[in-house]
XYZ file of C-alpha atoms in Angstrom:
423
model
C 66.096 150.421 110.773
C 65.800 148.899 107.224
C 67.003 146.247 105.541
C 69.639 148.058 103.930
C 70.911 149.617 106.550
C 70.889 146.225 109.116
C 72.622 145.001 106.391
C 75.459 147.751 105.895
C 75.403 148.142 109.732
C 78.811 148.052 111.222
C 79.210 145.738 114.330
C 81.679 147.168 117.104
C 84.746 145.100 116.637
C 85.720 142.389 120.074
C 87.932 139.860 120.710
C 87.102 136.510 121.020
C 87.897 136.831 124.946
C 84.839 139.267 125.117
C 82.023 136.315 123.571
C 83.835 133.348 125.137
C 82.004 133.710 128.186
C 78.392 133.835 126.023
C 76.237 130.741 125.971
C 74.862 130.221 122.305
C 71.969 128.336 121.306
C 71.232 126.576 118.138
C 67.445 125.513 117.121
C 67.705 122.599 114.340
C 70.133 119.861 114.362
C 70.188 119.182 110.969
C 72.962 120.416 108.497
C 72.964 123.803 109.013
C 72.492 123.305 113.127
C 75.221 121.157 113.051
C 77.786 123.008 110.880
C 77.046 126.220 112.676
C 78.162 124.264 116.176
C 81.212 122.550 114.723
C 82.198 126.302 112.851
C 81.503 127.705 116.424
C 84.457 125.556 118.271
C 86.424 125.531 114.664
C 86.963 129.366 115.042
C 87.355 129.405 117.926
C 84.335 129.967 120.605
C 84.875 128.273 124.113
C 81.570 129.492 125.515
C 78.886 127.428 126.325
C 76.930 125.761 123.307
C 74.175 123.774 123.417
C 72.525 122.250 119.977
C 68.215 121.690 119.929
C 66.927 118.924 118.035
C 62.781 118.467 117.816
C 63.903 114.505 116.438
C 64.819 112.148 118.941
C 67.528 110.227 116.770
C 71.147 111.512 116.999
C 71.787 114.610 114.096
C 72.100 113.484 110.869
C 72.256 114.088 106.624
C 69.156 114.663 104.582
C 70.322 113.791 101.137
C 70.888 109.773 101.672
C 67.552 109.762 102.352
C 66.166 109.290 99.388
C 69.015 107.139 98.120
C 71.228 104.784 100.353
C 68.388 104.775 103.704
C 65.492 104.506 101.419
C 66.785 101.807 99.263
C 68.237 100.181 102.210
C 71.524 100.316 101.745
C 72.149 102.389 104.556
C 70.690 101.951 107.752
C 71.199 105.543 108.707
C 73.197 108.635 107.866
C 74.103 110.757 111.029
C 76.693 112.636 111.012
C 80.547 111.458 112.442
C 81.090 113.838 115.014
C 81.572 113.541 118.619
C 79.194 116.790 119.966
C 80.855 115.483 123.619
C 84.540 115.978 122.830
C 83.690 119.393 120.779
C 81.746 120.076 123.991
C 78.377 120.373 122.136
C 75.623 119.768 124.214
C 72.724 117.910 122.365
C 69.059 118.642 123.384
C 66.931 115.980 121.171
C 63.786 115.140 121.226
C 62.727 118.760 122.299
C 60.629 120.915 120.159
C 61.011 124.910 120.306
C 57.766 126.307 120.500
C 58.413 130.110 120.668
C 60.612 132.746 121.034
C 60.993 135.526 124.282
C 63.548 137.720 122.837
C 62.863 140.365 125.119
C 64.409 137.641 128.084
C 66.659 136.282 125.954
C 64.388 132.713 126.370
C 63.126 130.060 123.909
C 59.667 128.153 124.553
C 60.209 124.535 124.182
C 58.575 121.492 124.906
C 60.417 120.772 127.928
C 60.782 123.700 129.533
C 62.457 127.101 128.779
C 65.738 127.796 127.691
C 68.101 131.042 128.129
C 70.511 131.751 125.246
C 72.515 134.935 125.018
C 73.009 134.787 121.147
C 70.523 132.344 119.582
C 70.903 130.479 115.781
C 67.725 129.608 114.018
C 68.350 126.356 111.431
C 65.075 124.744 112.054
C 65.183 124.440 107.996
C 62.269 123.800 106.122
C 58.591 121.482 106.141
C 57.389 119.705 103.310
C 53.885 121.116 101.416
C 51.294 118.596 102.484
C 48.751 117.803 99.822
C 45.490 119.574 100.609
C 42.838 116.659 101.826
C 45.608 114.186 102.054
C 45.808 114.353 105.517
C 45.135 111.167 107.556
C 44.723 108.919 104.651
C 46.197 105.792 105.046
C 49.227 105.130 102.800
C 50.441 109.087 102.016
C 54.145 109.584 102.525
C 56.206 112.468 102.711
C 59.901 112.341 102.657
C 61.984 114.514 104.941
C 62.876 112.543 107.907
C 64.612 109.667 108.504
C 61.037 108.625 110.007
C 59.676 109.304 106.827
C 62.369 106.867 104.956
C 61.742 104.312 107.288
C 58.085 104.016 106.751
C 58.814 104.645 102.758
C 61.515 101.286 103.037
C 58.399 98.140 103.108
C 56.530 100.269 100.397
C 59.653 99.736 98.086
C 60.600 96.128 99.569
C 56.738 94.955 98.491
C 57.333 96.755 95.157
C 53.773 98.568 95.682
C 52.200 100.537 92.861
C 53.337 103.969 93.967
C 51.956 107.775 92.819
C 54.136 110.458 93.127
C 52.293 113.681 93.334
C 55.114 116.376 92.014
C 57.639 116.036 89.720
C 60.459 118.525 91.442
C 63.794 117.181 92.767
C 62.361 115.363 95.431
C 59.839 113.153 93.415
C 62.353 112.375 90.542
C 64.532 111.110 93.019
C 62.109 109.212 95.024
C 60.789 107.887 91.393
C 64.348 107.043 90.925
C 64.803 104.789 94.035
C 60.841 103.157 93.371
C 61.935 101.937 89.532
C 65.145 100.981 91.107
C 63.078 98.966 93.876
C 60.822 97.439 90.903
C 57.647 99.725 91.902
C 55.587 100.717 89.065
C 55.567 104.415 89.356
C 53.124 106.792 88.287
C 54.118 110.799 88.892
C 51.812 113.490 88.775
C 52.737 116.906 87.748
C 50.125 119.819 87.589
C 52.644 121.886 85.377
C 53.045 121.440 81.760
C 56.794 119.344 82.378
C 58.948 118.854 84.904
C 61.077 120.685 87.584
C 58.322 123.669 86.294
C 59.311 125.912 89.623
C 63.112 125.080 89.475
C 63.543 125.550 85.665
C 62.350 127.337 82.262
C 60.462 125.128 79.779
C 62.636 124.706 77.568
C 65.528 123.785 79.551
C 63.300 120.937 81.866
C 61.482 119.949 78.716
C 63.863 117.668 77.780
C 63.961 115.643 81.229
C 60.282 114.466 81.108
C 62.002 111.781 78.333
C 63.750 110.805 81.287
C 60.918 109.330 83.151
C 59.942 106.975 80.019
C 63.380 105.505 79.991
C 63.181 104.400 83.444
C 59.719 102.955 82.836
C 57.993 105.359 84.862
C 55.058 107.054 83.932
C 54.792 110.557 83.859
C 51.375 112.581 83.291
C 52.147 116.484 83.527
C 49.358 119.225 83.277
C 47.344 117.054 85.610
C 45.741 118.127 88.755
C 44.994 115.709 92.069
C 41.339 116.413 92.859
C 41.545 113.663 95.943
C 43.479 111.214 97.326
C 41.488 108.229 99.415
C 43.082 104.917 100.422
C 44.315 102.713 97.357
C 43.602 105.511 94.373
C 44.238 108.947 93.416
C 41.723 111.247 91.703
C 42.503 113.686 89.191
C 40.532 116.692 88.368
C 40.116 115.546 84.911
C 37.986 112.317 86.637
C 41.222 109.535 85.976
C 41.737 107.463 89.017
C 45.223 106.017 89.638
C 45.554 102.763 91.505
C 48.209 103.818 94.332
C 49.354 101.447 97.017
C 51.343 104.008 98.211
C 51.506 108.081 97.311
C 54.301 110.074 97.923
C 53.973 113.719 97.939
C 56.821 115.987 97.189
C 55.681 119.043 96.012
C 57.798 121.348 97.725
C 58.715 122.998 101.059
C 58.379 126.313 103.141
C 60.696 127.478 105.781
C 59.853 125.927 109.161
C 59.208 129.291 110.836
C 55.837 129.321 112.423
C 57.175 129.118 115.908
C 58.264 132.667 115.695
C 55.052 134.469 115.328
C 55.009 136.722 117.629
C 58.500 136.595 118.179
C 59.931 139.751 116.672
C 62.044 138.761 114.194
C 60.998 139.590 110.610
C 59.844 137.487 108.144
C 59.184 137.755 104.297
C 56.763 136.800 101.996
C 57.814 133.167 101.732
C 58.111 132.660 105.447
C 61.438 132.562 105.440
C 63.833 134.702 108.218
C 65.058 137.752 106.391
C 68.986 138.008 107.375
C 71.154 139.980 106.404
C 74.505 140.021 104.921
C 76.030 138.744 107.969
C 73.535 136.264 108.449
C 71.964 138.325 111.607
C 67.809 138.295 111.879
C 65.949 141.638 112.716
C 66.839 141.091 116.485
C 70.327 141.795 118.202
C 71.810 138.374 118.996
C 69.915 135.816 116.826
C 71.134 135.025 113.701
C 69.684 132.462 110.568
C 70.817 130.107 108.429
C 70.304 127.025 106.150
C 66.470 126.199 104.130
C 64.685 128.704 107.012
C 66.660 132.000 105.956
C 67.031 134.538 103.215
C 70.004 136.434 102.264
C 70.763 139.332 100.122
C 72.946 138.788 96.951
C 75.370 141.183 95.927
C 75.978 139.441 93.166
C 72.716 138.963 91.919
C 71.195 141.973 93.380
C 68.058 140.002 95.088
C 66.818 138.346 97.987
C 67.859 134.363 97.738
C 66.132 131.652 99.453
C 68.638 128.577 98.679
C 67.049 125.225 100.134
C 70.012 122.657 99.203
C 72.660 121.381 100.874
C 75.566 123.371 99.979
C 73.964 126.216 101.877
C 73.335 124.541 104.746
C 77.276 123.865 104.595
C 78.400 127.720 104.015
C 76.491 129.795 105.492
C 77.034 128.399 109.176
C 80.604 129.160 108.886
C 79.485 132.884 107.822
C 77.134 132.820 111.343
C 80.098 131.739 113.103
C 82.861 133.983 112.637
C 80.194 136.864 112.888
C 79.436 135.473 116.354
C 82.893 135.019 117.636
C 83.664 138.068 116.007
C 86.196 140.292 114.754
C 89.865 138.492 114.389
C 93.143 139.489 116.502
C 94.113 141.878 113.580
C 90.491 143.856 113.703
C 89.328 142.500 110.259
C 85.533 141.505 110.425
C 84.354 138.181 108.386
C 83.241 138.592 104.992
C 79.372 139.080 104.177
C 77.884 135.973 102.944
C 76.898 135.420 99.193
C 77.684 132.230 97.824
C 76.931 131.057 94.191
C 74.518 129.050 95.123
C 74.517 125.250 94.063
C 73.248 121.680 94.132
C 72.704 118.559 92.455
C 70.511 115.483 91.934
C 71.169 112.072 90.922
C 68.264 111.021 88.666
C 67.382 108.650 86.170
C 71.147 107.459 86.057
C 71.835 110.737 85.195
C 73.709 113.037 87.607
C 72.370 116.570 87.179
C 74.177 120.084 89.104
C 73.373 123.301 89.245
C 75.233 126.499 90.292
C 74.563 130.130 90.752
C 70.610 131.801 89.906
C 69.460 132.099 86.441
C 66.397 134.726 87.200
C 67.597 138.249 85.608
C 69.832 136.713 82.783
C 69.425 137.482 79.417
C 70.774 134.528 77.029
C 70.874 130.903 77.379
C 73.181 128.994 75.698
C 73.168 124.886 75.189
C 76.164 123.276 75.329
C 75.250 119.755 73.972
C 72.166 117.985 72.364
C 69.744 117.720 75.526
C 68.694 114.631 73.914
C 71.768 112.742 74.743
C 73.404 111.486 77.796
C 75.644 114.384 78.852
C 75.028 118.225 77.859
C 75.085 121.942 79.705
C 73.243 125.067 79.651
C 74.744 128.806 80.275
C 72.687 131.610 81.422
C 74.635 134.961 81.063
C 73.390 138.485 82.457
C 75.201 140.915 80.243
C 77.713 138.920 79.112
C 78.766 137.392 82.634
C 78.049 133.682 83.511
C 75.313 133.715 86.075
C 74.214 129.935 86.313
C 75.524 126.577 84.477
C 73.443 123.320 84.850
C 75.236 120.171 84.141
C 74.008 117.213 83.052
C 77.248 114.598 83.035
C 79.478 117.203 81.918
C 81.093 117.761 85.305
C 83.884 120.306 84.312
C 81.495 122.761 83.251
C 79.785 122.727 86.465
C 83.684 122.855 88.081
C 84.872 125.610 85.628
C 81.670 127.342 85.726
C 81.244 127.967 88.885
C 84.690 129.583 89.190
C 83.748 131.628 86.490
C 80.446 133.130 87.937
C 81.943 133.978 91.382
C 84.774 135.589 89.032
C 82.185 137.393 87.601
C 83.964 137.220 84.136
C 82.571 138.126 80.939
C 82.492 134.936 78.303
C 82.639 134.887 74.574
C 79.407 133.736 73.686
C 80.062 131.734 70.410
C 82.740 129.788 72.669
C 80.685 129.214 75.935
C 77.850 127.887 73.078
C 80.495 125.665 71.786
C 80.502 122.018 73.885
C 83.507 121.226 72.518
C 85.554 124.713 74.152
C 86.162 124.050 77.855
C 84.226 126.880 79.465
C 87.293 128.550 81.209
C 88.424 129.082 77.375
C 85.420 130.872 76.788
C 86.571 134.173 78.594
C 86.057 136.989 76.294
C 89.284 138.315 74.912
């Protein structure tokens, strides 16, 4: 069976009565883990549930980690929900090692465990910088281990190197100014945010860095890292205290070799519409699975929050199944979005701007608050915001419209975008 057709596959309708008696298994207790537990007992599923976590602190949100917990404003950020009343049963502390689908049995690191429909949210893993292992003062930052270990580098105000210059080491660059670290950030592409943007769209943020008194050095390579420096290829040596590495992250998948379900290039679980894997009775969602867009007409791999919020509630009423009146759930494509808080600047982004064909700026991106429309044919098919909030608001209604816009208006910053629809 293809993709297509697991996709367009049509699942024999049942009543709730006929799954309440199924136990189901979720692997990751992060966002997506979570969510896809609470939409479980939301809509309705009375069967047994039982929620894996390889951490041994109690499930909680990524995102204040490298703002409120890093900077210390926060001691932690799990989530408020009482897994004993929902009758969630929490397994922490216990990595999944495998996957038996054949018995219907994970591999973990305390024993096996029998599931009769199983959720994979085990998310994603941070790139590690190649030689950086073992060197004394390298951080990552995707745990609340991680921000823990990250909170005396910014309380000593080290000298810090970022290595990247994505989402993840603006932000942290963010919090380190904020701390009083000098901050150096290292960026092998020719500006910033060079695998979440076009050039001339990110070109504008690198000013950003400056501002904050950061230094920024793009087109420049790390050749080495040893303990107080980092090398470049182009022989520079940066003092570093401390180095943080953020230069991306890969679905957390390598537990299922071998397993059966497929996988694509990018490692990440290839679901389908309904969120379901290659294998009857194990579905994906969150950072570790890829969906395919109707709307856009290609695969998506979305690793932000927002994602990790929907698409559990898609999983979930596909699991407990059809409602009383026969109708099955909806297939899952969101617009895709998420934001940053950078620099001072708050910066969001909805729906995917590969495929369009014009770009509009709404705004001079040298000032404190502008936009920029991508349109496929006419249609809106991503807005990023940069403290213009109602574009991000109106344009996001307008791309899951799918509604054609006028494009002298939608280039116009002073025309609300919802009074840019073509006439």
């Amino acid at each position: 069976m293809n993709e297509q057709q697991r996709a367009e596959r049509p699942e024999r309708p049942e009543r709730q009565s006929e799954r309440a008696g199924r136990r189901v298994v979720v692997v990751g207790a992060g966002m997506a883990g979570v969510q896809t537990a609470v939409a479980l007992r939301e809509q309705g599923f009375t069967g047994a549930l039982t929620l894996i976590g390889a951490e041994p602190h109690q499930p909680y949100d990524r995102p204040p980690l490298s703002k409120a917990v890093l900077l210390g404003k926060a001691e932690e950020s799990a989530f408020d929900i009482d897994f004993e009343t929902l009758g969630i049963e929490l397994r922490l502390g216990r990595e999944v090692t495998g996957l038996r689908a054949a018995d219907h049995e994970l591999d973990t690191s305390k024993g096996p465990v029998p599931y009769d429909v199983l959720v994979i949210a085990t998310g994603a893993e941070p790139v590690v910088l190649p030689g950086s292992e073992g060197v004394p003062g390298v951080h990552l930052l995707r745990t609340l281990d991680d921000a823990a270990r990250l909170r005396p580098v910014l309380d000593a105000r080290h000298t810090v190197v970022v290595v990247g210059a994505g989402w993840i080491g603006a932000e942290f660059a963010t919090a380190a100014r904020s701390a009083g670290c000098e901050v150096t950030v290292v960026e092998a592409a020719e500006h910033p945010l060079a695998g979440a943007l076009p050039t001339e769209v990110a070109a504008p943020m690198a000013a950003w860095y400056a501002e904050s008194g950061a230094t920024l050095l793009t087109g420049a390579r790390v050749a080495g890292v040893e303990p107080g420096r980092v090398l470049l290829a182009d022989g520079r040596s940066l003092p570093a205290d401390a180095v943080v590495v953020g230069i991306g992250a890969r679905p957390a998948t390598g537990w299922l070799a071998g397993s059966g379900v497929a996988l694509g290039p990018d490692g990440s679980v290839t679901a389908d519409a309904a969120l379901r894997t290659s294998l009857p009775d194990v579905y994906a969602v969150g950072d570790c699975a890829s969906f395919p867009s109707a709307r856009y007409g290609a695969r998506l791999l979305v690793h932000h929050w927002d994602n990790a919020l929907q698409g559990p509630r898609t999983a979930a009423a596909h699991i407990v199944g059809a409602s009383p009146d026969g109708a099955e759930p909806p297939a899952y494509d969101p617009v895709p979005y998420f934001w940053s808080e950078q620099f001072g600047r708050f910066v969001q982004y909805a729906g995917h701007h590969e495929g369009a064909d014009t770009l509009l700026w709404r705004g001079d991106p040298a000032g404190p608050a502008w936009s920029v429309c991508w349109l496929r044919d006419g249609v809106l098919a991503a807005v990023l915001s940069v403290g213009r909030p109602r574009d991000l608001i109106q344009g996001r209604k307008l791309i899951e419209a799918g509604t054609p816009l006028d494009e002298g208006l939608a280039g116009d910053a002073s025309v609300p975008l919802k009074s840019a629809v073509r006439q």
